[in-house]
mmCIF file of C-alpha atoms in Angstrom:
data_model
loop_
_atom_site.group_PDB
_atom_site.id
_atom_site.type_symbol
_atom_site.label_atom_id
_atom_site.label_comp_id
_atom_site.label_asym_id
_atom_site.label_seq_id
_atom_site.Cartn_x
_atom_site.Cartn_y
_atom_site.Cartn_z
ATOM 1 C CA MET I 1 0.000 0.000 0.000
ATOM 2 C CA THR I 2 1.360 3.366 -0.951
ATOM 3 C CA GLN I 3 1.600 6.277 1.426
ATOM 4 C CA SER I 4 -1.174 8.141 -0.413
ATOM 5 C CA THR I 5 -3.498 5.133 -0.071
ATOM 6 C CA ALA I 6 -2.662 4.846 3.622
ATOM 7 C CA SER I 7 -3.354 8.546 4.136
ATOM 8 C CA PHE I 8 -6.675 8.255 2.326
ATOM 9 C CA SER I 9 -7.649 5.259 4.477
ATOM 10 C CA MET I 10 -6.836 7.120 7.647
ATOM 11 C CA ARG I 11 -8.842 10.143 6.548
ATOM 12 C CA SER I 12 -11.798 7.969 5.641
ATOM 13 C CA VAL I 13 -12.129 6.591 9.178
ATOM 14 C CA ALA I 14 -10.814 9.506 11.250
ATOM 15 C CA LEU I 15 -14.170 11.226 11.780
ATOM 16 C CA ALA I 16 -16.095 7.967 12.059
ATOM 17 C CA ALA I 17 -13.720 6.476 14.666
ATOM 18 C CA PHE I 18 -11.587 9.097 16.396
ATOM 19 C CA LEU I 19 -14.168 11.842 16.918
ATOM 20 C CA PRO I 20 -16.854 9.616 18.506
ATOM 21 C CA ALA I 21 -14.166 7.957 20.639
ATOM 22 C CA ALA I 22 -12.890 11.357 21.790
ATOM 23 C CA LEU I 23 -16.392 12.535 22.682
ATOM 24 C CA PHE I 24 -17.204 9.330 24.562
ATOM 25 C CA ALA I 25 -13.894 9.501 26.460
ATOM 26 C CA VAL I 26 -14.350 13.184 27.359
ATOM 27 C CA GLY I 27 -17.764 12.381 28.823
ATOM 28 C CA GLU I 28 -16.479 9.465 30.871
ATOM 29 C CA GLY I 29 -13.458 11.473 31.968
ATOM 30 C CA ALA I 30 -15.852 14.144 33.227
ATOM 31 C CA ILE I 31 -17.810 11.841 35.549
ATOM 32 C CA ILE I 32 -15.198 9.461 36.957
ATOM 33 C CA PRO I 33 -13.662 11.997 39.398
ATOM 34 C CA ILE I 34 -17.065 13.029 40.748
ATOM 35 C CA ILE I 35 -18.758 9.623 41.252
ATOM 36 C CA PRO I 36 -17.543 9.285 44.866
ATOM 37 C CA VAL I 37 -18.490 12.924 45.497
ATOM 38 C CA ALA I 38 -21.976 12.343 44.071
ATOM 39 C CA SER I 39 -22.344 9.250 46.276
ATOM 40 C CA ASP I 40 -21.216 11.202 49.316
ATOM 41 C CA SER I 41 -23.792 13.919 48.576
ATOM 42 C CA LEU I 42 -26.510 11.240 48.664
ATOM 43 C CA GLY I 43 -25.419 10.108 52.122
ATOM 44 C CA ALA I 44 -23.080 7.251 51.270
ATOM 45 C CA SER I 45 -20.222 6.371 53.570
ATOM 46 C CA LEU I 46 -16.650 6.527 52.282
ATOM 47 C CA ALA I 47 -16.588 2.764 51.694
ATOM 48 C CA LEU I 48 -19.958 2.766 49.936
ATOM 49 C CA SER I 49 -18.799 5.643 47.734
ATOM 50 C CA ALA I 50 -15.834 3.522 46.692
ATOM 51 C CA PHE I 51 -18.177 0.641 45.882
ATOM 52 C CA VAL I 52 -20.374 2.849 43.690
ATOM 53 C CA ALA I 53 -17.310 4.139 41.844
ATOM 54 C CA ALA I 54 -16.231 0.523 41.302
ATOM 55 C CA LEU I 55 -19.481 -0.340 39.541
ATOM 56 C CA ILE I 56 -18.452 1.376 36.313
ATOM 57 C CA LEU I 57 -15.521 -1.044 36.079
ATOM 58 C CA VAL I 58 -17.616 -4.020 37.195
ATOM 59 C CA GLY I 59 -20.071 -3.088 34.443
ATOM 60 C CA GLU I 60 -17.233 -3.073 31.911
ATOM 61 C CA LEU I 61 -16.095 -6.527 33.057
ATOM 62 C CA VAL I 62 -19.622 -7.966 32.807
ATOM 63 C CA GLY I 63 -20.098 -6.233 29.465
ATOM 64 C CA ASP I 64 -16.941 -7.850 28.064
ATOM 65 C CA ILE I 65 -18.692 -11.245 27.978
ATOM 66 C CA PRO I 66 -21.609 -10.561 25.575
ATOM 67 C CA SER I 67 -20.159 -7.551 23.751
ATOM 68 C CA GLY I 68 -18.344 -9.577 21.073
ATOM 69 C CA TRP I 69 -21.547 -11.414 20.156
ATOM 70 C CA LEU I 70 -23.492 -8.149 20.185
ATOM 71 C CA VAL I 71 -21.041 -6.308 17.939
ATOM 72 C CA ALA I 72 -20.989 -9.217 15.482
ATOM 73 C CA ARG I 73 -24.793 -9.322 15.506
ATOM 74 C CA THR I 74 -25.450 -5.618 14.951
ATOM 75 C CA GLY I 75 -22.240 -4.308 13.361
ATOM 76 C CA GLU I 76 -19.556 -2.001 14.724
ATOM 77 C CA ARG I 77 -21.202 1.313 14.013
ATOM 78 C CA PRO I 78 -24.742 0.446 15.203
ATOM 79 C CA ALA I 79 -23.201 -1.060 18.340
ATOM 80 C CA MET I 80 -21.360 2.195 19.104
ATOM 81 C CA ILE I 81 -24.543 4.208 18.547
ATOM 82 C CA GLY I 82 -26.545 1.860 20.757
ATOM 83 C CA ALA I 83 -23.876 1.901 23.472
ATOM 84 C CA SER I 84 -23.870 5.710 23.469
ATOM 85 C CA LEU I 85 -27.652 5.772 23.931
ATOM 86 C CA VAL I 86 -27.566 3.160 26.707
ATOM 87 C CA ALA I 87 -24.926 5.273 28.432
ATOM 88 C CA VAL I 88 -27.273 8.275 28.178
ATOM 89 C CA VAL I 89 -30.018 6.245 29.895
ATOM 90 C CA GLY I 90 -27.612 5.337 32.697
ATOM 91 C CA LEU I 91 -26.484 8.943 33.054
ATOM 92 C CA VAL I 92 -30.073 10.219 33.271
ATOM 93 C CA VAL I 93 -30.649 7.667 36.031
ATOM 94 C CA CYS I 94 -27.573 9.059 37.824
ATOM 95 C CA LEU I 95 -28.779 12.611 37.320
ATOM 96 C CA VAL I 96 -32.192 12.037 38.918
ATOM 97 C CA ALA I 97 -31.080 9.429 41.473
ATOM 98 C CA PRO I 98 -32.772 10.073 44.832
ATOM 99 C CA ASN I 99 -30.503 7.639 46.665
ATOM 100 C CA VAL I 100 -27.282 5.661 46.353
ATOM 101 C CA ALA I 101 -29.020 2.485 45.136
ATOM 102 C CA VAL I 102 -30.464 4.217 42.071
ATOM 103 C CA LEU I 103 -27.144 5.971 41.419
ATOM 104 C CA SER I 104 -25.447 2.556 41.492
ATOM 105 C CA VAL I 105 -27.784 1.212 38.800
ATOM 106 C CA GLY I 106 -26.980 4.183 36.565
ATOM 107 C CA ILE I 107 -23.219 3.827 37.020
ATOM 108 C CA PHE I 108 -23.402 0.089 36.252
ATOM 109 C CA LEU I 109 -25.306 0.820 33.019
ATOM 110 C CA VAL I 110 -22.608 3.294 31.971
ATOM 111 C CA GLY I 111 -20.004 0.570 32.540
ATOM 112 C CA LEU I 112 -21.916 -1.931 30.390
ATOM 113 C CA ALA I 113 -22.208 0.635 27.602
ATOM 114 C CA THR I 114 -18.497 1.458 27.834
ATOM 115 C CA ALA I 115 -17.536 -2.206 27.288
ATOM 116 C CA VAL I 116 -19.669 -2.461 24.141
ATOM 117 C CA PHE I 117 -18.487 0.894 22.765
ATOM 118 C CA ALA I 118 -14.814 0.045 23.343
ATOM 119 C CA LEU I 119 -15.033 -3.350 21.670
ATOM 120 C CA ALA I 120 -17.062 -2.005 18.737
ATOM 121 C CA ARG I 121 -14.521 0.792 18.311
ATOM 122 C CA HIS I 122 -11.685 -1.738 18.224
ATOM 123 C CA ALA I 123 -13.548 -3.899 15.696
ATOM 124 C CA PHE I 124 -14.226 -0.825 13.558
ATOM 125 C CA MET I 125 -10.519 0.010 13.408
ATOM 126 C CA THR I 126 -9.610 -3.612 12.676
ATOM 127 C CA THR I 127 -12.011 -3.691 9.744
ATOM 128 C CA PHE I 128 -11.400 -0.360 8.050
ATOM 129 C CA VAL I 129 -7.777 0.540 8.819
ATOM 130 C CA PRO I 130 -5.222 -1.235 6.580
ATOM 131 C CA PRO I 131 -2.744 -3.523 8.387
ATOM 132 C CA GLU I 132 0.158 -1.338 7.222
ATOM 133 C CA ILE I 133 -0.990 1.557 9.413
ATOM 134 C CA ARG I 134 -3.122 -0.260 12.001
ATOM 135 C CA ALA I 135 -0.565 -0.033 14.817
ATOM 136 C CA ARG I 136 -0.306 3.737 14.404
ATOM 137 C CA ALA I 137 -4.073 4.044 14.222
ATOM 138 C CA LEU I 138 -4.637 2.002 17.383
ATOM 139 C CA SER I 139 -1.881 3.914 19.175
ATOM 140 C CA SER I 140 -3.573 7.161 18.157
ATOM 141 C CA LEU I 141 -6.874 5.774 19.405
ATOM 142 C CA GLY I 142 -5.251 5.144 22.788
ATOM 143 C CA GLY I 143 -4.062 8.735 22.791
ATOM 144 C CA VAL I 144 -7.612 9.897 22.029
ATOM 145 C CA PHE I 145 -8.857 7.980 25.066
ATOM 146 C CA ARG I 146 -6.272 9.622 27.312
ATOM 147 C CA PHE I 147 -7.136 12.985 25.789
ATOM 148 C CA GLY I 148 -10.693 12.506 26.997
ATOM 149 C CA TYR I 149 -9.515 11.703 30.513
ATOM 150 C CA PHE I 150 -7.424 14.869 30.404
ATOM 151 C CA VAL I 151 -10.151 17.219 29.110
ATOM 152 C CA GLY I 152 -13.180 15.744 30.876
ATOM 153 C CA PRO I 153 -12.233 16.660 34.465
ATOM 154 C CA PHE I 154 -11.548 20.273 33.457
ATOM 155 C CA LEU I 155 -15.038 20.505 31.985
ATOM 156 C CA SER I 156 -16.457 19.042 35.202
ATOM 157 C CA ALA I 157 -14.551 21.538 37.317
ATOM 158 C CA GLY I 158 -15.882 24.449 35.271
ATOM 159 C CA VAL I 159 -19.500 23.264 35.161
ATOM 160 C CA ILE I 160 -19.580 22.427 38.863
ATOM 161 C CA ARG I 161 -18.086 25.811 39.681
ATOM 162 C CA LEU I 162 -20.717 27.580 37.548
ATOM 163 C CA THR I 163 -23.737 25.594 38.729
ATOM 164 C CA GLY I 164 -22.713 24.752 42.282
ATOM 165 C CA SER I 165 -24.000 21.197 41.742
ATOM 166 C CA THR I 166 -21.836 18.084 41.585
ATOM 167 C CA GLN I 167 -24.540 16.205 39.634
ATOM 168 C CA SER I 168 -24.290 18.766 36.820
ATOM 169 C CA ALA I 169 -21.151 16.927 35.634
ATOM 170 C CA PHE I 170 -23.410 14.106 34.422
ATOM 171 C CA TRP I 171 -24.828 16.548 31.860
ATOM 172 C CA ILE I 172 -21.377 16.773 30.268
ATOM 173 C CA ASP I 173 -21.361 13.026 29.662
ATOM 174 C CA ILE I 174 -24.943 13.063 28.392
ATOM 175 C CA VAL I 175 -24.095 15.742 25.834
ATOM 176 C CA ALA I 176 -20.862 13.958 24.885
ATOM 177 C CA CYS I 177 -22.614 10.601 24.321
ATOM 178 C CA LEU I 178 -25.389 12.199 22.286
ATOM 179 C CA ALA I 179 -22.781 14.037 20.221
ATOM 180 C CA ALA I 180 -20.872 10.781 19.647
ATOM 181 C CA ALA I 181 -24.073 9.064 18.483
ATOM 182 C CA ALA I 182 -24.883 12.025 16.220
ATOM 183 C CA VAL I 183 -21.445 11.912 14.591
ATOM 184 C CA LEU I 184 -21.815 8.188 13.967
ATOM 185 C CA VAL I 185 -25.220 8.739 12.368
ATOM 186 C CA LEU I 186 -24.241 11.727 10.231
ATOM 187 C CA VAL I 187 -20.708 10.896 9.101
ATOM 188 C CA LYS I 188 -20.363 8.585 6.111
ATOM 189 C CA ASP I 189 -19.879 4.988 7.146
ATOM 190 C CA PRO I 190 -16.777 3.433 5.513
ATOM 191 C CA GLY I 191 -18.536 0.070 5.775
ATOM 192 C CA ALA I 192 -21.857 1.146 4.231
ATOM 193 C CA GLU I 193 -21.448 -1.027 1.133
ATOM 194 C CA LEU I 194 -20.512 -4.052 3.206
ATOM 195 C CA ARG I 195 -23.475 -3.434 5.507
ATOM 196 C CA GLU I 196 -25.854 -3.200 2.543
ATOM 197 C CA ARG I 197 -24.616 -6.519 1.207
ATOM 198 C CA THR I 198 -25.012 -8.114 4.614
ATOM 199 C CA LEU I 199 -28.591 -6.851 4.983
ATOM 200 C CA ARG I 200 -29.510 -8.117 1.518
ATOM 201 C CA ASP I 201 -27.860 -11.476 2.161
ATOM 202 C CA PRO I 202 -27.943 -12.685 5.789
ATOM 203 C CA ALA I 203 -25.455 -15.379 4.842
ATOM 204 C CA ALA I 204 -22.887 -12.782 3.776
ATOM 205 C CA PRO I 205 -19.647 -12.904 5.745
ATOM 206 C CA LEU I 206 -19.037 -10.605 8.685
ATOM 207 C CA SER I 207 -16.432 -7.875 8.457
ATOM 208 C CA THR I 208 -12.895 -8.509 9.686
ATOM 209 C CA GLY I 209 -13.463 -6.696 12.970
ATOM 210 C CA GLU I 210 -16.807 -8.369 13.607
ATOM 211 C CA VAL I 211 -15.279 -11.799 13.102
ATOM 212 C CA GLU I 212 -12.441 -10.948 15.473
ATOM 213 C CA VAL I 213 -14.571 -9.710 18.367
ATOM 214 C CA LYS I 214 -17.098 -12.530 17.883
ATOM 215 C CA ARG I 215 -14.354 -15.115 18.183
ATOM 216 C CA GLU I 216 -12.834 -13.329 21.176
ATOM 217 C CA SER I 217 -16.160 -13.458 22.987
ATOM 218 C CA GLU I 218 -17.338 -16.936 22.019
ATOM 219 C CA GLY I 219 -14.039 -18.588 22.857
ATOM 220 C CA LEU I 220 -13.447 -16.713 26.100
ATOM 221 C CA PHE I 221 -13.841 -19.395 28.753
ATOM 222 C CA PRO I 222 -12.273 -22.266 26.741
ATOM 223 C CA THR I 223 -9.349 -19.947 25.954
ATOM 224 C CA LEU I 224 -8.952 -18.999 29.617
ATOM 225 C CA TRP I 225 -8.652 -22.710 30.403
ATOM 226 C CA ARG I 226 -6.367 -23.453 27.459
ATOM 227 C CA TYR I 227 -3.873 -20.744 28.464
ATOM 228 C CA ARG I 228 -4.373 -21.141 32.219
ATOM 229 C CA GLY I 229 -0.646 -21.636 32.894
ATOM 230 C CA LEU I 230 0.386 -18.427 31.173
ATOM 231 C CA LEU I 231 -2.593 -16.469 32.530
ATOM 232 C CA VAL I 232 -1.953 -17.587 36.105
ATOM 233 C CA LYS I 233 1.702 -16.559 35.814
ATOM 234 C CA LEU I 234 2.101 -13.524 33.586
ATOM 235 C CA GLY I 235 -1.656 -12.904 33.480
ATOM 236 C CA SER I 236 -1.687 -12.280 37.219
ATOM 237 C CA GLY I 237 0.814 -9.506 36.593
ATOM 238 C CA ALA I 238 -1.478 -8.100 33.892
ATOM 239 C CA ALA I 239 -4.401 -8.233 36.304
ATOM 240 C CA LEU I 240 -2.367 -6.303 38.876
ATOM 241 C CA ILE I 241 -1.468 -3.668 36.253
ATOM 242 C CA GLY I 242 -5.184 -3.264 35.625
ATOM 243 C CA ALA I 243 -5.826 -3.153 39.369
ATOM 244 C CA MET I 244 -3.243 -0.464 40.064
ATOM 245 C CA ARG I 245 -4.548 1.704 37.237
ATOM 246 C CA SER I 246 -8.235 1.429 38.084
ATOM 247 C CA GLY I 247 -7.529 1.799 41.781
ATOM 248 C CA ARG I 248 -6.137 5.279 41.237
ATOM 249 C CA GLN I 249 -9.334 6.340 39.467
ATOM 250 C CA VAL I 250 -11.254 5.467 42.633
ATOM 251 C CA ILE I 251 -8.877 6.260 45.465
ATOM 252 C CA LEU I 252 -7.920 9.764 44.299
ATOM 253 C CA PRO I 253 -11.471 11.232 44.266
ATOM 254 C CA LEU I 254 -12.309 9.187 47.358
ATOM 255 C CA TRP I 255 -9.261 10.541 49.162
ATOM 256 C CA ALA I 256 -10.252 14.074 48.163
ATOM 257 C CA VAL I 257 -13.670 13.534 49.771
ATOM 258 C CA SER I 258 -12.049 12.173 52.928
ATOM 259 C CA ILE I 259 -9.806 15.240 53.406
ATOM 260 C CA GLY I 260 -12.474 17.770 52.496
ATOM 261 C CA ILE I 261 -11.467 18.915 49.002
ATOM 262 C CA GLY I 262 -14.422 20.292 47.006
ATOM 263 C CA SER I 263 -15.760 18.546 43.908
ATOM 264 C CA SER I 264 -14.635 21.196 41.403
ATOM 265 C CA GLU I 265 -11.153 21.333 42.960
ATOM 266 C CA THR I 266 -10.954 17.531 42.844
ATOM 267 C CA ALA I 267 -11.856 17.488 39.158
ATOM 268 C CA LEU I 268 -9.282 20.202 38.448
ATOM 269 C CA ILE I 269 -6.476 18.322 40.227
ATOM 270 C CA ILE I 270 -7.322 15.065 38.473
ATOM 271 C CA GLY I 271 -7.523 16.903 35.149
ATOM 272 C CA ILE I 272 -4.022 18.324 35.575
ATOM 273 C CA ALA I 273 -2.777 14.850 36.483
ATOM 274 C CA GLY I 274 -4.497 13.526 33.362
ATOM 275 C CA ALA I 275 -2.495 15.982 31.268
ATOM 276 C CA ILE I 276 0.716 14.308 32.450
ATOM 277 C CA ASP I 277 -0.697 10.877 31.612
ATOM 278 C CA PHE I 278 -1.848 12.045 28.180
ATOM 279 C CA GLY I 279 1.539 13.571 27.392
ATOM 280 C CA LEU I 280 3.385 10.275 27.838
ATOM 281 C CA PHE I 281 1.375 7.824 25.713
ATOM 282 C CA TYR I 282 3.759 8.051 22.735
ATOM 283 C CA THR I 283 6.882 8.057 24.913
ATOM 284 C CA SER I 284 5.832 4.773 26.495
ATOM 285 C CA GLY I 285 5.608 3.054 23.106
ATOM 286 C CA TRP I 286 9.012 4.403 22.122
ATOM 287 C CA ILE I 287 10.527 3.086 25.362
ATOM 288 C CA MET I 288 9.037 -0.376 24.800
ATOM 289 C CA ASP I 289 10.282 -0.567 21.219
ATOM 290 C CA ARG I 290 13.706 0.834 22.085
ATOM 291 C CA TRP I 291 14.595 -1.056 25.268
ATOM 292 C CA GLY I 292 11.906 -3.666 25.815
ATOM 293 C CA ARG I 293 8.625 -4.137 27.648
ATOM 294 C CA MET I 294 10.227 -4.288 31.081
ATOM 295 C CA TRP I 295 11.460 -0.699 30.824
ATOM 296 C CA SER I 296 7.875 0.428 30.658
ATOM 297 C CA ALA I 297 6.206 -2.115 32.953
ATOM 298 C CA MET I 298 8.613 -1.873 35.886
ATOM 299 C CA PRO I 299 8.699 1.939 36.303
ATOM 300 C CA CYS I 300 4.923 1.927 35.968
ATOM 301 C CA MET I 301 4.272 -0.660 38.674
ATOM 302 C CA VAL I 302 7.011 0.474 41.061
ATOM 303 C CA GLY I 303 5.979 4.113 40.652
ATOM 304 C CA LEU I 304 2.322 3.338 41.302
ATOM 305 C CA GLY I 305 3.250 1.169 44.282
ATOM 306 C CA ILE I 306 5.305 3.989 45.813
ATOM 307 C CA SER I 307 2.467 6.439 45.172
ATOM 308 C CA TYR I 308 -0.097 4.335 47.026
ATOM 309 C CA LEU I 309 2.279 3.767 49.942
ATOM 310 C CA VAL I 310 3.134 7.464 50.271
ATOM 311 C CA LEU I 311 -0.543 8.379 50.087
ATOM 312 C CA SER I 312 -1.361 5.882 52.841
ATOM 313 C CA VAL I 313 0.739 7.764 55.431
ATOM 314 C CA THR I 314 -0.322 11.316 54.576
ATOM 315 C CA HIS I 315 -3.998 11.345 55.581
ATOM 316 C CA ALA I 316 -3.439 12.870 59.016
ATOM 317 C CA LEU I 317 -0.564 15.176 58.066
ATOM 318 C CA PRO I 318 -1.121 18.961 58.295
ATOM 319 C CA ALA I 319 -0.185 19.349 54.614
ATOM 320 C CA ASN I 320 -2.344 16.447 53.449
ATOM 321 C CA VAL I 321 -3.795 18.436 50.528
ATOM 322 C CA THR I 322 -0.313 19.244 49.225
ATOM 323 C CA TRP I 323 0.702 15.615 49.555
ATOM 324 C CA PHE I 324 -2.474 14.558 47.744
ATOM 325 C CA ILE I 325 -1.709 16.836 44.798
ATOM 326 C CA GLY I 326 1.898 15.645 44.602
ATOM 327 C CA VAL I 327 0.903 11.967 44.729
ATOM 328 C CA ALA I 328 -1.787 12.477 42.071
ATOM 329 C CA MET I 329 0.806 13.958 39.713
ATOM 330 C CA PHE I 330 3.365 11.231 40.407
ATOM 331 C CA MET I 331 0.720 8.530 39.908
ATOM 332 C CA SER I 332 -0.070 9.926 36.477
ATOM 333 C CA LEU I 333 3.620 10.047 35.595
ATOM 334 C CA ALA I 334 4.017 6.370 36.551
ATOM 335 C CA ASN I 335 0.835 5.369 34.759
ATOM 336 C CA GLY I 336 1.808 7.303 31.625
ATOM 337 C CA VAL I 337 5.149 5.518 31.389
ATOM 338 C CA GLY I 338 3.181 2.251 31.192
ATOM 339 C CA SER I 339 0.764 3.400 28.482
ATOM 340 C CA GLY I 340 -0.089 0.554 26.129
ATOM 341 C CA ILE I 341 1.814 -2.110 28.061
ATOM 342 C CA LEU I 342 -1.152 -4.491 28.340
ATOM 343 C CA MET I 343 -2.071 -4.267 24.654
ATOM 344 C CA THR I 344 1.567 -4.644 23.662
ATOM 345 C CA LEU I 345 2.147 -7.716 25.819
ATOM 346 C CA GLY I 346 -1.098 -9.206 24.538
ATOM 347 C CA SER I 347 0.077 -8.743 20.953
ATOM 348 C CA ASP I 348 3.473 -10.228 21.810
ATOM 349 C CA LEU I 349 1.947 -13.330 23.384
ATOM 350 C CA ALA I 350 -0.946 -14.021 21.010
ATOM 351 C CA ASP I 351 -0.788 -16.681 18.319
ATOM 352 C CA LYS I 352 0.179 -14.732 15.199
ATOM 353 C CA ASP I 353 -2.011 -16.960 12.992
ATOM 354 C CA ASP I 354 -5.048 -16.833 15.287
ATOM 355 C CA PRO I 355 -4.701 -13.978 17.810
ATOM 356 C CA ALA I 356 -8.360 -13.214 18.570
ATOM 357 C CA PRO I 357 -9.162 -15.885 21.206
ATOM 358 C CA PHE I 358 -6.062 -15.181 23.275
ATOM 359 C CA LEU I 359 -6.485 -11.404 23.046
ATOM 360 C CA GLY I 360 -10.035 -11.750 24.365
ATOM 361 C CA ALA I 361 -8.815 -13.814 27.324
ATOM 362 C CA TRP I 362 -5.907 -11.439 27.935
ATOM 363 C CA ARG I 363 -8.166 -8.377 27.938
ATOM 364 C CA PHE I 364 -10.617 -10.117 30.272
ATOM 365 C CA THR I 365 -7.760 -10.913 32.670
ATOM 366 C CA GLY I 366 -6.696 -7.271 32.809
ATOM 367 C CA ASP I 367 -10.303 -6.109 33.166
ATOM 368 C CA PHE I 368 -10.823 -8.560 36.014
ATOM 369 C CA GLY I 369 -8.024 -6.871 37.931
ATOM 370 C CA SER I 370 -9.444 -3.459 37.034
ATOM 371 C CA ALA I 371 -12.844 -4.409 38.438
ATOM 372 C CA ALA I 372 -11.473 -6.126 41.540
ATOM 373 C CA ALA I 373 -9.245 -3.302 42.792
ATOM 374 C CA PRO I 374 -12.000 -0.767 43.572
ATOM 375 C CA LEU I 375 -13.941 -3.488 45.378
ATOM 376 C CA VAL I 376 -10.847 -4.255 47.472
ATOM 377 C CA ILE I 377 -10.467 -0.547 48.256
ATOM 378 C CA SER I 378 -14.147 -0.349 49.217
ATOM 379 C CA GLY I 379 -13.965 -3.415 51.468
ATOM 380 C CA LEU I 380 -10.787 -2.398 53.268
ATOM 381 C CA THR I 381 -12.085 1.149 53.737
ATOM 382 C CA ALA I 382 -15.260 -0.254 55.307
ATOM 383 C CA LEU I 383 -13.416 -2.707 57.545
ATOM 384 C CA VAL I 384 -10.412 -0.591 58.570
ATOM 385 C CA SER I 385 -9.591 2.710 56.845
ATOM 386 C CA ILE I 386 -8.846 4.280 53.479
ATOM 387 C CA SER I 387 -5.206 4.630 54.544
ATOM 388 C CA LEU I 388 -4.870 0.874 54.964
ATOM 389 C CA ALA I 389 -6.612 0.344 51.631
ATOM 390 C CA SER I 390 -4.035 2.571 49.944
ATOM 391 C CA GLY I 391 -1.197 0.785 51.700
ATOM 392 C CA VAL I 392 -2.435 -2.627 50.568
ATOM 393 C CA MET I 393 -2.657 -1.370 46.990
ATOM 394 C CA GLY I 394 0.934 -0.177 47.273
ATOM 395 C CA VAL I 395 2.082 -3.634 48.367
ATOM 396 C CA LEU I 396 0.148 -5.204 45.474
ATOM 397 C CA GLY I 397 2.029 -2.903 43.129
ATOM 398 C CA PHE I 398 5.370 -4.313 44.252
ATOM 399 C CA ILE I 399 4.019 -7.868 44.040
ATOM 400 C CA GLY I 400 2.934 -7.135 40.480
ATOM 401 C CA ALA I 401 6.353 -5.717 39.665
ATOM 402 C CA ALA I 402 7.994 -8.896 40.959
ATOM 403 C CA ILE I 403 5.681 -11.074 38.851
ATOM 404 C CA LEU I 404 6.429 -9.047 35.740
ATOM 405 C CA LEU I 405 10.166 -9.145 36.460
ATOM 406 C CA ARG I 406 9.956 -12.932 36.702
ATOM 407 C CA TYR I 407 7.770 -13.740 33.705
ATOM 408 C CA VAL I 408 8.028 -10.980 31.072
ATOM 409 C CA PRO I 409 11.615 -11.971 30.101
ATOM 410 C CA ARG I 410 10.468 -15.591 29.857
ATOM 411 C CA TYR I 411 7.336 -15.117 27.754
ATOM 412 C CA ALA I 412 7.982 -11.798 25.967
ATOM 413 C CA PRO I 413 11.768 -11.338 25.701
ATOM 414 C CA HIS I 414 12.974 -8.167 24.033
ATOM 415 C CA ARG I 415 14.601 -8.549 20.657
ATOM 416 C CA PRO I 416 16.581 -5.373 19.911
ATOM 417 C CA ARG I 417 16.002 -3.791 16.544
ATOM 418 C CA LYS I 418 18.711 -2.416 14.319
ATOM 419 C CA ALA I 419 19.794 1.072 15.204
ATOM 420 C CA ALA I 420 18.389 2.446 11.947
ATOM 421 C CA ALA I 421 14.935 1.182 12.806
ATOM 422 C CA LEU I 422 14.987 2.938 16.144
ATOM 423 C CA SER I 423 16.125 6.348 14.993
#
């Protein structure tokens, strides 16, 4: 494929893939920092607020199971539109929730919708982006996601400051999801001709992306069993990477509630931290290609582990707000250095002739850790304290680093490229 053809292909899917993804990510980035604050305003305890915040990730984990079948059944683009509308329903429930139980239902629905949207988005890129430029396109898509998590909290901070209501942040996500659905409806579908053929002939083959996500989903549990040795060893490290990352999304806003920081200030701090994370997504890939996966994974896990441990001893300090801000920034630095590590390891480990089943199992393993960590934080906060919960997460970070140090060189050894390829 020539460069001009590649450029044309990228242009043809940019609006249909990147813009809806950016809008969806901005909306989700706007609500994640304020979920514990919204729970607290409805009378939830600190531990219950952590549990409610965890439900968006639990919803994503549950949604991973049927989403491949759903995307294959409806198509990538209709699935993204439907997921955006389901998210709007969940957000309206959150907006009008009279109590924590109703808020929990809304947050869970948003998580389910996020799983379907993410998988449909991946299938869309697999189908319509040529293999020659797919890695760059998927890397750019990851950057779009981080861009949303950078911009969203700033929008929340501004809207909350203007309205004086924490719940007003849900309106940002509602508008963002509706805008994403509108773009998907209005922008020309690169797969329109394929979709027309499929509707005329139900026996027509699925698109490349639809086949991939369908096989990922249908073969999930047999694949988990088939690769149980690898998934118990290196997969446990992947699960802990997911846990450390998702844990920060819960513990930072929860910590802000516990030390009395306002909702708009919390969103602003997390937004600034998101800028650091966003700025490092390309650097992480360069590090992995230049020196190997370990040079990204280890600083990420050790840095996150240190962050949790430092946070755990600062709750009662006079300068606890200053410490909180510093830890939030350092957490984002550590997380940014590890951008793309799970997807990269998954690609390294998957069968090159038949990658889909393993990639589905690998993603599920990481998502399991992502969903479990906030529940651990919630339980430990309820039983003991948020400080102990943070300390335990810090220890898990070092355990994860040790697992990765043991098994990444065995299963995904680095093969240096020629100097010319790295320049």
